Structures are given as C-alpha cells and as structure tokens.
Short mmCIF file of C-alpha atoms in Angstrom, two decimals:
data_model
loop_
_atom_site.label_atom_id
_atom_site.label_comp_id
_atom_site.label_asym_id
_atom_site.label_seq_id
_atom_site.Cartn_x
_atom_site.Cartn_y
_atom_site.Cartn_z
CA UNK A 6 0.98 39.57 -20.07
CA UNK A 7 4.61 38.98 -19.54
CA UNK A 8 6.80 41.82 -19.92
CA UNK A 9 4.31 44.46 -19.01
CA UNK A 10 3.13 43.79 -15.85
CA UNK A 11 5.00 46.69 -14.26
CA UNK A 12 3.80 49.12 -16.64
CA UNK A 13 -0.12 47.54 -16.35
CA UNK A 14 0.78 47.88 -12.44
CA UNK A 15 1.69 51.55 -13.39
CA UNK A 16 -1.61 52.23 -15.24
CA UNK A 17 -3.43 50.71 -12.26
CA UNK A 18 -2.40 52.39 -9.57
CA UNK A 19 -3.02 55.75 -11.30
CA UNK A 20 -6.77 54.79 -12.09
CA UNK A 21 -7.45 53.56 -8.02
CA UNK A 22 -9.96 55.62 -6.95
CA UNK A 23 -8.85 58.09 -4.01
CA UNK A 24 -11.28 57.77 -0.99
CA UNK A 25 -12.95 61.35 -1.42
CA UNK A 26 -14.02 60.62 -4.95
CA UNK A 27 -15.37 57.21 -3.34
CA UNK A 28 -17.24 59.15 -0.87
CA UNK A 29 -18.30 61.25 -3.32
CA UNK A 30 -19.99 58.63 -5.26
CA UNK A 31 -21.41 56.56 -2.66
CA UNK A 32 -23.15 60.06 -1.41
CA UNK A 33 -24.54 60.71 -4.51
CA UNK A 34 -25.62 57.15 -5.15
CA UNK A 35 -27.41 56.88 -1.66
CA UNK A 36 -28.92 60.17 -2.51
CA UNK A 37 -30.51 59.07 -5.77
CA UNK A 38 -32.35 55.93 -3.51
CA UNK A 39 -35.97 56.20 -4.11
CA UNK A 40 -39.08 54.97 -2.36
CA UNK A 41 -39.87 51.24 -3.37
CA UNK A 42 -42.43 50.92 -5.33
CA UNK A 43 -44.57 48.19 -3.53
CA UNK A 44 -46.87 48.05 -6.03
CA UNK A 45 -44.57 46.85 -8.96
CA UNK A 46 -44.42 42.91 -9.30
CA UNK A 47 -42.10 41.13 -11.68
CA UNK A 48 -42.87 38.80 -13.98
CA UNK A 49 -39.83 36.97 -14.46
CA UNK A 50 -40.35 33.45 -16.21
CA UNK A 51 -37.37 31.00 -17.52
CA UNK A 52 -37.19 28.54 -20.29
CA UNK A 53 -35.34 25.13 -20.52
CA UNK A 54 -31.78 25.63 -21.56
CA UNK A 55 -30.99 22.83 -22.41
CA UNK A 56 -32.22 20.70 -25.78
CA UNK A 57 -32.06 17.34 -23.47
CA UNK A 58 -34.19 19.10 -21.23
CA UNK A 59 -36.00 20.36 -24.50
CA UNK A 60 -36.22 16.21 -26.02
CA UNK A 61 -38.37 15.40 -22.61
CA UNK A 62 -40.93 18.39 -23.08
CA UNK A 63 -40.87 17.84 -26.97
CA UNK A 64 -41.72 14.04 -26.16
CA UNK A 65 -44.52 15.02 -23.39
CA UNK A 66 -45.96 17.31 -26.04
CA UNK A 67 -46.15 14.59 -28.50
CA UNK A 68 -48.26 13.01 -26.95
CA UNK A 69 -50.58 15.84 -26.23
CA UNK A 70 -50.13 18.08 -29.31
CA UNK A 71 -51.53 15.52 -31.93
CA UNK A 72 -55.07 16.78 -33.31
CA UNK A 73 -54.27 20.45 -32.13
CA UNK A 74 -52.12 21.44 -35.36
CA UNK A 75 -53.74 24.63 -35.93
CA UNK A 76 -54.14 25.99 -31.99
CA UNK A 77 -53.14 29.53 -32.18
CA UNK A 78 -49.27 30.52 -30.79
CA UNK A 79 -48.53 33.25 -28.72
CA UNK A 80 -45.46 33.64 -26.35
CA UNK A 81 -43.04 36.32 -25.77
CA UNK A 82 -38.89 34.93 -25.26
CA UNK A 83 -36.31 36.59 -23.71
CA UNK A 84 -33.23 34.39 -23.64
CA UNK A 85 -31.22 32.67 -22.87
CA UNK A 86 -33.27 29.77 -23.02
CA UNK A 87 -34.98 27.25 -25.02
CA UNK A 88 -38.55 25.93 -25.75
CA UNK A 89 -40.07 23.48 -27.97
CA UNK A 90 -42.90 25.07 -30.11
CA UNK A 91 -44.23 21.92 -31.18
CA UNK A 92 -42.66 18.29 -31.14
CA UNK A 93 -41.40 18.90 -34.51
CA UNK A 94 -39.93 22.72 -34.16
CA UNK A 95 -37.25 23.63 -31.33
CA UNK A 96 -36.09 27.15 -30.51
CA UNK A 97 -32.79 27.39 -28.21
CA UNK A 98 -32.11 31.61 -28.28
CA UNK A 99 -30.50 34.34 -26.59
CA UNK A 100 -32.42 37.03 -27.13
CA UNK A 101 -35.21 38.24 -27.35
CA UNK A 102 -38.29 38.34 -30.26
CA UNK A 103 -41.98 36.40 -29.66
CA UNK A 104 -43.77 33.22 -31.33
CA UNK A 105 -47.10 33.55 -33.23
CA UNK A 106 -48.98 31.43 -36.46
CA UNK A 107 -49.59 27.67 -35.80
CA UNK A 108 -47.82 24.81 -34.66
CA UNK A 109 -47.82 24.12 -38.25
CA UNK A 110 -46.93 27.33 -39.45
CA UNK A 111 -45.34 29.08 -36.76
CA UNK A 112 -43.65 32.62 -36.91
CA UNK A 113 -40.62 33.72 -35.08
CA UNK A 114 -40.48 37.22 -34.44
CA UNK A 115 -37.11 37.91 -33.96
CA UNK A 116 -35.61 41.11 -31.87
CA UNK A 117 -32.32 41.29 -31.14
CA UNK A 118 -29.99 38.40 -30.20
CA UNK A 119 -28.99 34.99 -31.71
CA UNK A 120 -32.24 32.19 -32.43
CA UNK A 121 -31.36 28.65 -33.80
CA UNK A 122 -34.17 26.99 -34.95
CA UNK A 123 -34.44 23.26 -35.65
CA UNK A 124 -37.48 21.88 -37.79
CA UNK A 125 -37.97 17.89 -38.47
CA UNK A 126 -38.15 17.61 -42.34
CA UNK A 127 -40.84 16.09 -43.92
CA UNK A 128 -43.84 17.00 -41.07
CA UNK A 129 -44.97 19.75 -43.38
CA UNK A 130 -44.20 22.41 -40.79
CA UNK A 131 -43.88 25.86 -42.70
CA UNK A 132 -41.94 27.83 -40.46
CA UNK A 133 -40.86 31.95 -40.91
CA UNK A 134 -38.48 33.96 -38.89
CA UNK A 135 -39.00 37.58 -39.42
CA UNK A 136 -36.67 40.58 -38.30
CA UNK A 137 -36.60 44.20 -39.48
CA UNK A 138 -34.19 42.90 -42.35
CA UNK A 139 -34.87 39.38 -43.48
CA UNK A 140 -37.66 37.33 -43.54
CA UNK A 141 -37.04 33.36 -43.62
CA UNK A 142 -39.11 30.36 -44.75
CA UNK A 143 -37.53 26.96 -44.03
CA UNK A 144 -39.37 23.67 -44.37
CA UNK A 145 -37.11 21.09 -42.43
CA UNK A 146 -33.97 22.42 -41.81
CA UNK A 147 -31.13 23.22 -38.73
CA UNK A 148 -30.90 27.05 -39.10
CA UNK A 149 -29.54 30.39 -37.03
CA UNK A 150 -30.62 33.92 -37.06
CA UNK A 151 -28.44 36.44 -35.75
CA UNK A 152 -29.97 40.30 -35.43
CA UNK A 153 -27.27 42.67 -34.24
CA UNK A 154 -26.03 46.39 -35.06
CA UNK A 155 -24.91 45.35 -38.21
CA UNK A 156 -28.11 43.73 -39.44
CA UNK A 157 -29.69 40.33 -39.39
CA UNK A 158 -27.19 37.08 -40.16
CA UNK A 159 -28.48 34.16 -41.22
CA UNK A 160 -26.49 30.96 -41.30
CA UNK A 161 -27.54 27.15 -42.28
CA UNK A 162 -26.53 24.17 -40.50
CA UNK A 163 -28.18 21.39 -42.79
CA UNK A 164 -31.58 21.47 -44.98
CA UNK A 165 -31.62 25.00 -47.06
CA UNK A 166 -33.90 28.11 -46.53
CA UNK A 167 -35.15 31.10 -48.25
CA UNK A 168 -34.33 34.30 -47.12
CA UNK A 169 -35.53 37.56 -48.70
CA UNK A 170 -34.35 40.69 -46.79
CA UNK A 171 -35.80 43.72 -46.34
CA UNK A 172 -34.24 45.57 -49.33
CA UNK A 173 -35.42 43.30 -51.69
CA UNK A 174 -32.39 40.92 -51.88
CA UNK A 175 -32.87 37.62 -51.94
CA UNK A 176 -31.40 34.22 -51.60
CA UNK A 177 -31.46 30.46 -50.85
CA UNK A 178 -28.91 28.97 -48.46
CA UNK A 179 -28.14 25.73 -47.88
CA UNK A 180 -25.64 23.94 -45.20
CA UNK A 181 -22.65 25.94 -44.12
CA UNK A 182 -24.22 29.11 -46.37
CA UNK A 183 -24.81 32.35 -44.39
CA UNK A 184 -26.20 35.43 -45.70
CA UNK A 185 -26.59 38.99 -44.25
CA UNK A 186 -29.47 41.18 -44.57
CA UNK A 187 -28.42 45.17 -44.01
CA UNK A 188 -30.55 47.41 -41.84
CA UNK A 189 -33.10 49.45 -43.31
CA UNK A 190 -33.86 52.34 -41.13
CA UNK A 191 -31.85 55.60 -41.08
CA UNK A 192 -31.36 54.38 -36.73
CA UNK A 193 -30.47 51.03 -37.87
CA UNK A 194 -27.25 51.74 -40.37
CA UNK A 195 -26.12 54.51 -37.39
CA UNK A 196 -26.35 51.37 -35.01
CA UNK A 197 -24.50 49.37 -37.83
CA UNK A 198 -21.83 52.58 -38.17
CA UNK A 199 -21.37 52.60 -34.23
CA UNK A 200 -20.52 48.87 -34.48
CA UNK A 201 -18.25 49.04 -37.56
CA UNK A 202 -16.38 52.43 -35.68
CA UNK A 203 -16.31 50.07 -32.17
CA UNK A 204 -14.86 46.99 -33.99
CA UNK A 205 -12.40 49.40 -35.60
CA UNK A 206 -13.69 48.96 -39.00
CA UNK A 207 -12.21 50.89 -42.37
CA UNK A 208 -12.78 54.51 -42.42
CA UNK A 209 -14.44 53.98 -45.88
CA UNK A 210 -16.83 51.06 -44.40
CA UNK A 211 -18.13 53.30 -41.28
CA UNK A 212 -18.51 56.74 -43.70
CA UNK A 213 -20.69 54.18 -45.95
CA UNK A 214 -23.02 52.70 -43.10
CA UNK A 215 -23.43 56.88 -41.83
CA UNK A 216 -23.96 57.90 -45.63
CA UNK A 217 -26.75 54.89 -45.96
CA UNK A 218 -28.81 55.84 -42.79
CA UNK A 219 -28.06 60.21 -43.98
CA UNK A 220 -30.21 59.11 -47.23
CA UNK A 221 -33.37 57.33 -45.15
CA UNK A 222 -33.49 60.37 -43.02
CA UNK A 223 -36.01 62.58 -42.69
CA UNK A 224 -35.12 66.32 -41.67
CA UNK A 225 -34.95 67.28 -39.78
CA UNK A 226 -34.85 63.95 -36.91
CA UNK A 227 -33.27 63.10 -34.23
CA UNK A 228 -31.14 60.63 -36.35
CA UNK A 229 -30.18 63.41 -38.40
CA UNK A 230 -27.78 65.15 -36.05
CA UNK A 231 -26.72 62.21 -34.13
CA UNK A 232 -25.43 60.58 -37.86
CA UNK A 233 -23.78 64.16 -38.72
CA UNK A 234 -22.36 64.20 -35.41
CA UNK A 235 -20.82 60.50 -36.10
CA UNK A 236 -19.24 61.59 -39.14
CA UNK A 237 -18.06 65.07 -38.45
CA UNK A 238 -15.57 63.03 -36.12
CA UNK A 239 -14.86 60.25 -38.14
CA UNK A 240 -14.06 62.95 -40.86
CA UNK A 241 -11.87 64.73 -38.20
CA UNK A 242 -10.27 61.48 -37.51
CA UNK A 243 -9.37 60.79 -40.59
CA UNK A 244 -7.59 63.91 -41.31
CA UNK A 245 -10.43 65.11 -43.76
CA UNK A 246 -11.28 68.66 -42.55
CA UNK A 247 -12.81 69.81 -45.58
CA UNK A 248 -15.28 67.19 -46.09
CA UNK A 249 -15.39 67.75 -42.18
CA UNK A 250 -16.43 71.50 -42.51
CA UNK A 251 -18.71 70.55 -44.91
CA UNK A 252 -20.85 68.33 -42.64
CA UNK A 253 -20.38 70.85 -39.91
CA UNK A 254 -22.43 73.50 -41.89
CA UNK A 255 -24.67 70.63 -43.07
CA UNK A 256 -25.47 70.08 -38.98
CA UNK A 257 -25.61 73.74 -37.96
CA UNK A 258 -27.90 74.16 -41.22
CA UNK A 259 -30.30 70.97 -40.02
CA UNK A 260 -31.95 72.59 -36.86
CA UNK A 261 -30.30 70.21 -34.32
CA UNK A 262 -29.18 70.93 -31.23
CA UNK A 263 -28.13 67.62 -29.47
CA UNK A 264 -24.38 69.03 -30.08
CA UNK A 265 -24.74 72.38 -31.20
CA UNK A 266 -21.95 74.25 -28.80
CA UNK A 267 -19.09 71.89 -29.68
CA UNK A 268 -20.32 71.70 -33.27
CA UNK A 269 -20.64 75.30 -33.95
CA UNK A 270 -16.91 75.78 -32.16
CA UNK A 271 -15.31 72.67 -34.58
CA UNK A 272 -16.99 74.44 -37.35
CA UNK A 273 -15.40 77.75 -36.18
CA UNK A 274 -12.15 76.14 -36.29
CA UNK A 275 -12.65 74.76 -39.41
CA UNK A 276 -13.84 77.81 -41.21
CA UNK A 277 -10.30 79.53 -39.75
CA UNK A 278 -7.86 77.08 -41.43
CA UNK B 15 -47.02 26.40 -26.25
CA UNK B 16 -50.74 27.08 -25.97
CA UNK B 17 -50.99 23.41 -24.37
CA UNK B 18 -51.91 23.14 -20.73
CA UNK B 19 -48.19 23.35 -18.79
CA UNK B 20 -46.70 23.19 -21.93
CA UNK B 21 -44.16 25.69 -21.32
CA UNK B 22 -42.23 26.37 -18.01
CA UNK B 23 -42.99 29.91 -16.18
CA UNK B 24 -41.47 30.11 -12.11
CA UNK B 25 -42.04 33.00 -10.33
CA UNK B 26 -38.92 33.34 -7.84
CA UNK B 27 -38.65 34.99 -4.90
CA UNK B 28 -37.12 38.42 -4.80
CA UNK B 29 -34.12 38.40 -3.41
CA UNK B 30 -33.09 40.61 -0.42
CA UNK B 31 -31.23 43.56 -2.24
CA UNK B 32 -30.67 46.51 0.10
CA UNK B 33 -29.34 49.16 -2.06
CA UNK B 34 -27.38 51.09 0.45
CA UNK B 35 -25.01 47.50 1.23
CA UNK B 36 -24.93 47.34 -2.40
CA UNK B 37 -23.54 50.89 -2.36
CA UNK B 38 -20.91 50.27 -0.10
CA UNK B 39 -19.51 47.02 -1.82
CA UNK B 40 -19.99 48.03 -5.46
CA UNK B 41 -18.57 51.91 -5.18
CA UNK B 42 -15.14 51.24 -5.66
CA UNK B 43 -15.51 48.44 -8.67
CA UNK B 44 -17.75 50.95 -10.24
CA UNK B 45 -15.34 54.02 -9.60
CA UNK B 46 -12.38 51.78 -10.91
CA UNK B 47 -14.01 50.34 -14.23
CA UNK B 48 -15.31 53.76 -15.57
CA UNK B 49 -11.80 54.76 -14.89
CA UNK B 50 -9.71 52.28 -16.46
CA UNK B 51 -12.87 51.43 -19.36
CA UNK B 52 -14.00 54.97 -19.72
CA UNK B 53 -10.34 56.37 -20.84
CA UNK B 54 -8.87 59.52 -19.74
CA UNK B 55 -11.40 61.48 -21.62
CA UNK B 56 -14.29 61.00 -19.35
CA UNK B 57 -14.38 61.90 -15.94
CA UNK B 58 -15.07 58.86 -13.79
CA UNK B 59 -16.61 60.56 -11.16
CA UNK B 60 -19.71 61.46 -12.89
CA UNK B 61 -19.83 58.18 -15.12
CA UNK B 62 -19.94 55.86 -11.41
CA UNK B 63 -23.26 58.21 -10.31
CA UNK B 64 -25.13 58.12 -13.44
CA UNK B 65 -24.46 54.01 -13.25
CA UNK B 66 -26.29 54.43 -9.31
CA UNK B 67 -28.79 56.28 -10.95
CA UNK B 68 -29.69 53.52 -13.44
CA UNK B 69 -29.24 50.99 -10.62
CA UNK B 70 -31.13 52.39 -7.75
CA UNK B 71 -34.25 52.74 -10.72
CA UNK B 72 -33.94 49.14 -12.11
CA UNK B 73 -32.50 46.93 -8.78
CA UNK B 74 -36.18 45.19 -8.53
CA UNK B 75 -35.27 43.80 -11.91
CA UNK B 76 -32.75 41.67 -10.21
CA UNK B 77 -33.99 38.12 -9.22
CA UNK B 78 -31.09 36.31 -8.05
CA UNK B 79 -28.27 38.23 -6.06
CA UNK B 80 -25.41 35.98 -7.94
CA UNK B 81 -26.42 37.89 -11.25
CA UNK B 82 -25.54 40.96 -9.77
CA UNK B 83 -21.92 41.27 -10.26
CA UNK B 84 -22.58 40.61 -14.16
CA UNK B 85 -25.81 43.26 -14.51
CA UNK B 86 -23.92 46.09 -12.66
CA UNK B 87 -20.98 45.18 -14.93
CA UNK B 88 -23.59 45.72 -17.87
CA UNK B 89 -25.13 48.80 -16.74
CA UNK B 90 -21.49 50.52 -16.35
CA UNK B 91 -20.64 49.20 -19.72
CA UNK B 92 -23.56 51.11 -21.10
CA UNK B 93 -23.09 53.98 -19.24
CA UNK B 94 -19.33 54.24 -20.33
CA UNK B 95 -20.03 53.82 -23.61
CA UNK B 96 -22.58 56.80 -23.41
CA UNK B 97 -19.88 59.21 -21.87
CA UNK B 98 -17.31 57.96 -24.45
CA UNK B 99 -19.45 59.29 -27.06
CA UNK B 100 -20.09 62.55 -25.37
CA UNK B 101 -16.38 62.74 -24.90
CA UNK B 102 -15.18 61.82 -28.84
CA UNK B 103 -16.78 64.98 -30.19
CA UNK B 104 -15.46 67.52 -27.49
CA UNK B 105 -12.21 66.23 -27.91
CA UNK B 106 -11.94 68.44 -31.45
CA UNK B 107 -13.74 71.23 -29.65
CA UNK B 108 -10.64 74.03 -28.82
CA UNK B 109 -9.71 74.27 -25.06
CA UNK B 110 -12.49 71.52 -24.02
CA UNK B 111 -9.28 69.25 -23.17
CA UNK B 112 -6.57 68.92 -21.34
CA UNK B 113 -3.05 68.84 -23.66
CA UNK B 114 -2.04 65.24 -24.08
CA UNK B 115 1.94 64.60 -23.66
CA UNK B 116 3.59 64.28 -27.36
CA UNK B 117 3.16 60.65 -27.01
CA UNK B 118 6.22 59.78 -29.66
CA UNK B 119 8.15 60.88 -26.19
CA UNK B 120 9.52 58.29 -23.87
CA UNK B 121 8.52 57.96 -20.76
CA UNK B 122 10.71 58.77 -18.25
CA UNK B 123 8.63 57.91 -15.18
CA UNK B 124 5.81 56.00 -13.61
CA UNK B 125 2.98 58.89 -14.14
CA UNK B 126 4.26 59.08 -17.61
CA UNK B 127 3.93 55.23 -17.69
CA UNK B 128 0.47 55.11 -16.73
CA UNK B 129 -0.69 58.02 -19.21
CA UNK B 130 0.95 55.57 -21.94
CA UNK B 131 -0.78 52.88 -21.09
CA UNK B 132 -4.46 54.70 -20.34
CA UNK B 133 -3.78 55.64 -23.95
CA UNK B 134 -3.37 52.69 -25.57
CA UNK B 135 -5.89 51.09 -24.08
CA UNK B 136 -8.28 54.17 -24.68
CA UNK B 137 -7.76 53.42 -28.23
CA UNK B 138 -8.22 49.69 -28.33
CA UNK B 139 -11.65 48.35 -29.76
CA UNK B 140 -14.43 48.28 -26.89
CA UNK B 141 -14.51 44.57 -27.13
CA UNK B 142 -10.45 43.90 -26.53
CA UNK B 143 -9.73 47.14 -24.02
CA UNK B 144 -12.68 44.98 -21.34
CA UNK B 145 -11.05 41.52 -21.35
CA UNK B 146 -7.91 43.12 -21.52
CA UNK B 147 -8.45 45.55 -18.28
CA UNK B 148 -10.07 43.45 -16.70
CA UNK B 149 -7.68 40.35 -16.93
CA UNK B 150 -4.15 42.00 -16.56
CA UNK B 151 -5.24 45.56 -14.81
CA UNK B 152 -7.53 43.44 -12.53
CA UNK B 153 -6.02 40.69 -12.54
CA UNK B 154 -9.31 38.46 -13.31
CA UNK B 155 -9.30 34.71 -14.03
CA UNK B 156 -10.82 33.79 -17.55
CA UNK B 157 -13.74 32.54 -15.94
CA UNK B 158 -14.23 35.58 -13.40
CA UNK B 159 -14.14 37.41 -16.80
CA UNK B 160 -16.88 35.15 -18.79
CA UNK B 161 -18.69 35.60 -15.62
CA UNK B 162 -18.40 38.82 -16.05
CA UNK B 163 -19.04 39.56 -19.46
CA UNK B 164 -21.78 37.07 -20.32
CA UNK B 165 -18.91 35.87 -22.52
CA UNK B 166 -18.02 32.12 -23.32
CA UNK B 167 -14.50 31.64 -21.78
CA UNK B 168 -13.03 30.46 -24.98
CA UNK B 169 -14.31 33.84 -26.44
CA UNK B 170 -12.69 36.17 -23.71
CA UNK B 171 -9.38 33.45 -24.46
CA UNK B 172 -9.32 34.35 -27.94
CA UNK B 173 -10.15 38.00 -27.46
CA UNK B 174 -7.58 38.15 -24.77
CA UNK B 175 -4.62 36.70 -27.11
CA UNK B 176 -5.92 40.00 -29.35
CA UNK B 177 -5.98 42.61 -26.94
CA UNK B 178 -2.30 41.74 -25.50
CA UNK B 179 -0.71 42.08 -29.33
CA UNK B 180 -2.61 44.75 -30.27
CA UNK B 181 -1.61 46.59 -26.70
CA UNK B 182 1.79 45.45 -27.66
CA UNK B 183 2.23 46.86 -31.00
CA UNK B 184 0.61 50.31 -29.86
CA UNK B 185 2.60 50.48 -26.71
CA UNK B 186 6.02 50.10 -29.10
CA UNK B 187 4.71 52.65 -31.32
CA UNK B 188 4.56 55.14 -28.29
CA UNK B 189 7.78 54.37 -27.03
CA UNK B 190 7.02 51.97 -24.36
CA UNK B 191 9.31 48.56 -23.94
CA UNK B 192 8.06 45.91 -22.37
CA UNK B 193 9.65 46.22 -18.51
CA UNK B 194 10.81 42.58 -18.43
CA UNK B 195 8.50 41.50 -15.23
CA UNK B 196 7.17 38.38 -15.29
CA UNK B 197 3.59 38.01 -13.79
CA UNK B 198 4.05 34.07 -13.11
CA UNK B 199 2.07 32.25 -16.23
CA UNK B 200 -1.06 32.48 -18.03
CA UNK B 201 -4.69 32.90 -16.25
#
C-alpha cells in the first residue's frame, strides 16, 4: 500500500510478540498435549473436484445405472468436491449437507456452504434441495444453493425452479433470478445479525435481524441473552442509551447469566445518566 | 451412488504430526495474528493458548501436513472472533479498559503511530482487516493469502483494493497522512 508502509511497519513492530510471551504460550500449549487416542480412526473420504473428472464417472454410471432408477440414495458430502448422483444429476459443492430419495427423485439435504446442482432436462428427474429456509424443486435446470448466516440464497443459471422458503414465501426463478430465503430460528437471525454487524451492515438492518430472532425466542434460552447482549451494544454503539437501558433491564430481568457482571455494571451506568 | 464403486472413498495415511514441532514453528504466527487480527481489545496471550487448546484436541483431524498452515489459520480465526465478542461488551463496562488516546490527536511518534493504525484496522470489517494484515502487515503474496484463507485469489484481490481505501479514509479521519514510503509495487 504505497504511502503507508512506514506507518504499517509501525503497527507491526508493536504487535511482534516479545520472547517471554512466546515462551509463555508454547508452555501452555505443550502443557495442554494429551494422550493420543489410539483408538480413534478417521474416516476421511474425497470426492472428484472436477466436472471432467465428474463426465467420466457420470458416463461409467450410464452404463451401469440403467434399470436401477428407484435404488435407494444415501451419502453424506462434505466439500469441496463433486459427485454425480446419477448420469443425469451432478452435484459440485463446498459444503456440507447429505443425498437421499431416488436417482429419480433425489433430495439434497443441504447444511451449510454453496451446492450447484445440474439436472439434464427432459429425463423426468424430480429433484429437491432442502435447507432450514427453502425448499427447491427443479425439473431440468443449472441451479445454486447458497446456506450462510444470512439465510439460504438461491440463484438460477438456466431452466427455472420453485422455491418455497420456510416462512411461507414463495417463488419461481428462472435464469439469472436469485431469491433469498431468511432464517427461521431465533439462533439463525442472531447468526444472520452477527453477519450483517461483521459486514458492517446499517444499524437499522442488524437491530431488525436481533428484533426477528428476540420474537422466536423462548424465555428464558440461551439465545435470549446472547441476542440482548448483541443489541445492548449495538444500542450503545449507536449512541442510543435509552433504548440501551431498556434492554439492559430486559436482560437482568430474563434470568441469564452468560454476561451478567458487565451487564448489570452498563446498566448501572445507564440508570446514573 | 448406491452402485458398486460408484463413488470415490480413499483412506490416506495419517500424516506424521508431532504436536510439540508444531508448537515450536506455529507459536509465533499464532501469537502475531491474534495480535494484529484480535485488536487491542483482546489480550493475545490468552487468545494463542485457547487456539493450542483446540489444536492439540483436533490435530488427528489433519490428513495432509500441507493443509496445516490453512486449518491453524482457521482455528485462530475462530478463536479471535470468540474473544472479540467477549471483548465488545466489556468495552462499555466502567474501568474494564484501558483509556484510548483522543484519537482526533496527531500522532507525534512511532508508538502513537502504531496505536493509530491497530485502531483502524480494529474497526475494519472481519473480512477486509485479514487480507489486509495479512498482505501489507505480513507482507503475504495474493496467493500465500488465498492459501491462506481458503479464498479465490481474485476474491482476496478485490477485497484487498477495499481494505486499503477503507484503511485510508479512516486513517485521514484520525489524523494520520500517508508517510510517503514506497513499498516497491503491487503483490
């Protein structure tokens, strides 16, 4: 970055570790060692990650899969990588989520993580992808399915698909479309609030996602607090304090006690303005 | 997928890990990114052992040794993230924090310098203040930094391009001029 190296040098010396607080560390860190456990294996396994890779496997199981269209799926994936379901339906991912149905009718799962999904039109297959959010039907179509912090994305490449999401919202997309389905659960929109505050969203937009996951909360829960907690200092940081107070008492009121200490003294402060 | 060998699964060979060499290589990265990711809020010290702590219990995940650079890079990621939190409440707590130079001062020498910059980067989105530390703090090719990241390189490009205007703008605001140096052309 021209013109600031020698204040980035600056900032870098001052953050070099000093050789006690290394010794410290790797003390501590040699301490922590534990027995292995030599009875533990892994079960690592690895897909093709490549679709040219994915054309030879498809084109091997074309010529085994006829006759078996209704052979039951079951596979976990944990990307990246890629695997063809069937010669006609072709997962590439990175992520994680599981297969089930048929061949025919196959269901994605879908975790966490990005899935694109190609299906060869007019074979009949009746394919689903299913997160928390959104559930999509596509019959021959070039498709990806995004599930993040903020919710699950789905965007069309070519063909059109159906998506219906969680809260009842609905809609068909076709090539270039994209649609996002919000989270549903009180943990979800606080996941979707941490992203928006990381990403440096609007005030307004991060108080929203907190207020949507306050009202699907159950009290008291561990959400609860942790979603107070959020916007007590998004409050603070906004230069709120009365609306700040106010969720203050509304934590010290729910039973919590993730933060209590450093709620109850903000509240204190508050309370003395 | 239910077809005989219809879907590849290889079993590799674990890979000889011995946690105490990976002690003594990894300390110092580890000290140094939950110092210059973690912000001057959290307290490196303890935010490099609880990454050990998560390493030493999940190091048999690790199948091939050239992943490891990138998985240690996650785990420290997670855990800084973690003690940021901790750290964004007790800030408004009274007397839980040091006082924090007025920073509408200018600097007037190279510890003030480096407080200036800690700050602005504390402040920059999680996603800018990594490519940004660790290309011009750590001086990192693009690739090292993809490598790093699990990023594509044109990603950590573009986010790169972000990070240095918004570090910009926020450095001006604090009083900081650029110190004219020239660091001999793009990475």
């Amino acid at each position: 970055m021209n013109g600031w190296h020698g204040h980035l040098r600056s900032a870098r010396r001052a953050t070099e570790p000093d050789v006690a607080a290394v010794d410290r560390v790797r003390r501590h860190a040699l301490a922590a060692e534990a027995p292995p456990d030599r009875g533990r294996r892994a079960l690592p396994w690895i897909a093709a990650a490549a679709f040219a890779g994915l054309a030879c496997v498809a084109g091997w199981l074309g010529a085994h899969w006829r006759g078996e269209p209704d052979l039951a799926l079951s596979e976990t994936l944990a990307g990246p990588g890629a695997v063809a379901v069937s010669p006609d339906v072709r997962l590439a991912f990175d992520g994680t989520g599981s297969v089930g149905g048929t061949p025919r009718a196959p269901e994605i799962h879908w975790t966490s993580g990005r899935v694109h999904v190609e299906v060869t039109p007019a074979r009949g297959i009746a394919l689903v992808v299913d997160t928390r959010e959104a559930r999509v039907e596509v019959v021959g179509t070039g498709f990806d399915v995004e599930r993040s912090a903020l919710g699950t994305e789905v965007s069309v490449a070519h063909g059109r698909v159906n998506v219906r999401c969680a809260d009842a919202s609905a809609g068909s997309l076709g090539p270039g479309e994209r649609m996002v389905c919000l989270p549903t659960t009180a943990a979800a929109w606080m996941g979707r609030a941490r992203a928006l505050a990381a990403a440096g969203a609007a005030d307004a937009d991060v108080l929203d996602a907190i207020d949507h996951g306050l009202a699907r909360c159950a009290e008291p829960s561990p959400e609860l607090g942790e979603l107070l907690v959020l916007r007590l200092g998004v409050l603070l940081d906004a230069g709120r304090p009365d609306e700040a107070r106010a969720t203050a008492e509304r934590y010290l009121a729910s039973g919590a006690t993730e933060r209590l200490a450093e709620v109850r003294a903000i509240a204190e402060q508050l309370r003395a303005r | 997928m239910h077809a005989p060998s219809a879907i590849t699964r290889v079993d590799l060979p674990a890979p000889s890990l011995r946690y105490a060499e990976l002690v003594d290589v990894w300390a110092v990265p580890v000290l140094r990114w939950c110092a210059r990711l973690g912000g001057p809020r959290i307290d490196p010290e303890d935010a490099a052992q609880d990454v050990f702590e998560r390493v030493v219990r999940r190091l048999d995940s690790v199948r091939d040794p050239a992943t490891l650079p990138a998985w240690l890079f996650a785990i420290t990621r997670r855990v800084v993230i973690d003690h940021r939190r901790r750290a964004w409440l007790r800030r408004w707590v009274p007397g839980s924090v040091p006082d924090v130079a007025d920073p509408r001062a200018h600097p007037t020498d190279d510890a003030d310098t480096a407080r200036v910059v800690r700050d602005v980067l504390d402040v920059l989105p999680r996603d800018l203040r990594e490519v940004l530390v660790l290309t011009d703090l750590e001086e990192r090719t693009a690739d090292e930094v993809a490598a790093l990241t699990g990023l594509p390189v044109g990603t950590v490009k573009s986010r790169l391009r972000r990070a240095r205007a918004r570090f910009e703008a926020l450095a001006r605001r604090r009083g900081l001029e650029p110190d004219g140096s020239d660091d001999g052309g793009p990475r």
